[in-house]
Coordinates of C-alpha atoms in Angstrom, one line a residue:
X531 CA 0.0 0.0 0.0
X532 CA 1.3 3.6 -0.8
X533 CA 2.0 5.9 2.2
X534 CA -0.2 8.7 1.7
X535 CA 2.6 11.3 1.7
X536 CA 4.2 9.7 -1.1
X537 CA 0.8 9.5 -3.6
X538 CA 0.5 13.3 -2.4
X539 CA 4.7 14.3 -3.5
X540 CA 3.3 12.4 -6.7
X541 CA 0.6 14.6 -7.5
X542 CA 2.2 17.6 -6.6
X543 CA 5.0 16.7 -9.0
X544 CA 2.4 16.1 -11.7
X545 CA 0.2 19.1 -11.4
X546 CA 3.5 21.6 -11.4
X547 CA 3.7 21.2 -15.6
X548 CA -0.5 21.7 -15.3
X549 CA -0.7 25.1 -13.3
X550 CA -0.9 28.5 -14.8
X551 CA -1.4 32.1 -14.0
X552 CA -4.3 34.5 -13.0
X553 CA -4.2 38.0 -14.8
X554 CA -6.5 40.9 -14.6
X555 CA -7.2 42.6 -17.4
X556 CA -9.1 45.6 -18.0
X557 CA -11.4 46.9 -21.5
X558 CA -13.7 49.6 -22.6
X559 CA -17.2 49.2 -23.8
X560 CA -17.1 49.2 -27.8
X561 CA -12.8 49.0 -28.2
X562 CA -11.2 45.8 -28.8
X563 CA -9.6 44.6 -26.0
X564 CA -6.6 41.4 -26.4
X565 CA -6.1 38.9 -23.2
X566 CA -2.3 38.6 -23.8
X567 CA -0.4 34.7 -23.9
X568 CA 2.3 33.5 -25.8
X569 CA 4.3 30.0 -25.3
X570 CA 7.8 28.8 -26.8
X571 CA 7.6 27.1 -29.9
X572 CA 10.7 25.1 -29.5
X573 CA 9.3 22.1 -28.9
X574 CA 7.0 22.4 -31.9
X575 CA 3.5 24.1 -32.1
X576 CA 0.8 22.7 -30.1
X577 CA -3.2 22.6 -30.2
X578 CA -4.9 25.5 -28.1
X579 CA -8.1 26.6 -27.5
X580 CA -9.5 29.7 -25.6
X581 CA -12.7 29.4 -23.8
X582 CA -15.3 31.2 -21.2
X583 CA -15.1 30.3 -17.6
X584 CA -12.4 28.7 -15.6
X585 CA -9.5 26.3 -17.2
X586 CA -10.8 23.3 -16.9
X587 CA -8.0 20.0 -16.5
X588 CA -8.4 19.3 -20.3
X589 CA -10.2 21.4 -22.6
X590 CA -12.0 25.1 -22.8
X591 CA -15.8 24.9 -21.8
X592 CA -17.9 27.3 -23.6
X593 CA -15.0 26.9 -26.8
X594 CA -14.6 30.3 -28.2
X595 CA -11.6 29.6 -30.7
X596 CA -9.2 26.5 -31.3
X597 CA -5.8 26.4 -32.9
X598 CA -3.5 23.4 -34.8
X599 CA -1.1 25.7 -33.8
X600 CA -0.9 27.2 -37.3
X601 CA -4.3 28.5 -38.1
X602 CA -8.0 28.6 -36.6
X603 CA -10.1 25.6 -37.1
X604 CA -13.6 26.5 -34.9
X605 CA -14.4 30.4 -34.1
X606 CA -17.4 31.1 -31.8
X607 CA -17.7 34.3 -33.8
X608 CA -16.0 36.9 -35.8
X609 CA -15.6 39.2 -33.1
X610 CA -13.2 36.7 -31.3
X611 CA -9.6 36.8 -33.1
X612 CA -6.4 35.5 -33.2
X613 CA -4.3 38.4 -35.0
X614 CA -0.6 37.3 -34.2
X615 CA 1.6 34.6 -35.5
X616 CA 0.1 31.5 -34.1
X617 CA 2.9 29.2 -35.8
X618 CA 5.4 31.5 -33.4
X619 CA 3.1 30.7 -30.1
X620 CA 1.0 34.1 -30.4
X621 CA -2.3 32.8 -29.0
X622 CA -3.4 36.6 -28.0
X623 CA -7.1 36.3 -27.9
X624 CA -8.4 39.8 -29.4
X625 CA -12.4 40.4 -28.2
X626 CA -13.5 43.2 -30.8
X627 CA -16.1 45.6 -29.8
X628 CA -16.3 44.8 -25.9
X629 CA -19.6 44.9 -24.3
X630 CA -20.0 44.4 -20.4
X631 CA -21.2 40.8 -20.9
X632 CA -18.0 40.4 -22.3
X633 CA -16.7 40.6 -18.8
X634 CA -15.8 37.6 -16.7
X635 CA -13.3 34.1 -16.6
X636 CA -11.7 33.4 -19.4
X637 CA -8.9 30.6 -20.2
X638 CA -6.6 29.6 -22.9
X639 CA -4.9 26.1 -23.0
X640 CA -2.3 24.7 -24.6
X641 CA -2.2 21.0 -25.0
X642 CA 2.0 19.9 -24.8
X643 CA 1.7 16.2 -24.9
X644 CA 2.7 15.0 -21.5
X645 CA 1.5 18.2 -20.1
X646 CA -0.6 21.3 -20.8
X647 CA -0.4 24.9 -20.0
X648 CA -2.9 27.0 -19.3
X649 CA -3.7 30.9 -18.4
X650 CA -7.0 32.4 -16.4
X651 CA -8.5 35.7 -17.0
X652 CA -10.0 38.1 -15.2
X653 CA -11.7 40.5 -17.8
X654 CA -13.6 43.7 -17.0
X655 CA -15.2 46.1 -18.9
X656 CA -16.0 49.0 -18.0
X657 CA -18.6 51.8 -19.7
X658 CA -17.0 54.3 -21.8
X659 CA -17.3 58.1 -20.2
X660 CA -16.2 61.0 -21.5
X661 CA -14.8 63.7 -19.0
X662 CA -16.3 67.4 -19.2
X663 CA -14.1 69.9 -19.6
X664 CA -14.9 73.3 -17.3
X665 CA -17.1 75.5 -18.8
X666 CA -18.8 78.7 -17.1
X667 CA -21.8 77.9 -15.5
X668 CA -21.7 74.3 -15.6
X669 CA -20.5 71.3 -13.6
X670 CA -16.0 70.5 -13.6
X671 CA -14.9 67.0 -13.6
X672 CA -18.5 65.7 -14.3
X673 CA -18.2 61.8 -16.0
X674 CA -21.0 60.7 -18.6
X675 CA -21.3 57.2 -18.8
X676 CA -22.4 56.2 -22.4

């Protein structure tokens, strides 16, 4: 029988090569706004996918866009994008024309055999406001939210 300490070193030893990272990252209603993540090619290109909600252990839930690693196969919609040079690791998941639903989890996953990487955003978009500049008789540093 395997002492429990040992089965638990294991599985920490496995699940090093599966965590990832947690990023914030901040958008404006109706701009595009790109979740940055890149990996190292070196060991060849690799399937990815990016998709709504938390990284799950082996694949995206809600799928919004997977990759061969050299171009986009599936696409939830055209206004999620892969603009850089996915063959060189650029998996930078562009959202055009952000609207506050946009906000929430998002994950991106790339499958290494033996192992997988993954990334977990936080997104957040906020309203769009323009500040007033000071004129006579009227309000200073008043913020319309669109």
């Amino acid at each position: 029988m395997m002492h429990p300490q040992v089965f638990i070193s294991g599985l920490i030893l496995l699940l090093q090569g599966a965590l990832g990272s947690y990023t914030v990252v901040e958008g404006v209603v109706g701009h595009p706004v790109t979740l940055p993540y890149t990996y190292s090619t070196n060991g060849g290109v690799h399937t990815a996918c990016w998709g709504l909600g938390e990284c799950m252990l082996f694949y995206c839930s809600k799928s919004l866009i997977w990759t061969n690693g050299y171009y986009v196969y599936y696409k939830r919609s055209s206004r999620y994008q892969l603009k850089g040079h996915i063959s060189e690791g650029n998996l930078s998941l562009t959202i055009e024309n952000a609207v506050q639903s946009d906000s929430g989890p998002y994950c991106c996953i790339v499958a290494i055999p033996g192992s997988f990487r993954f990334m977990t955003y936080s997104l957040e978009i906020k309203p769009e406001y323009i500040l007033m500049k000071k004129k006579s008789g009227s309000l200073s540093g008043c913020i319309l939210y669109l």
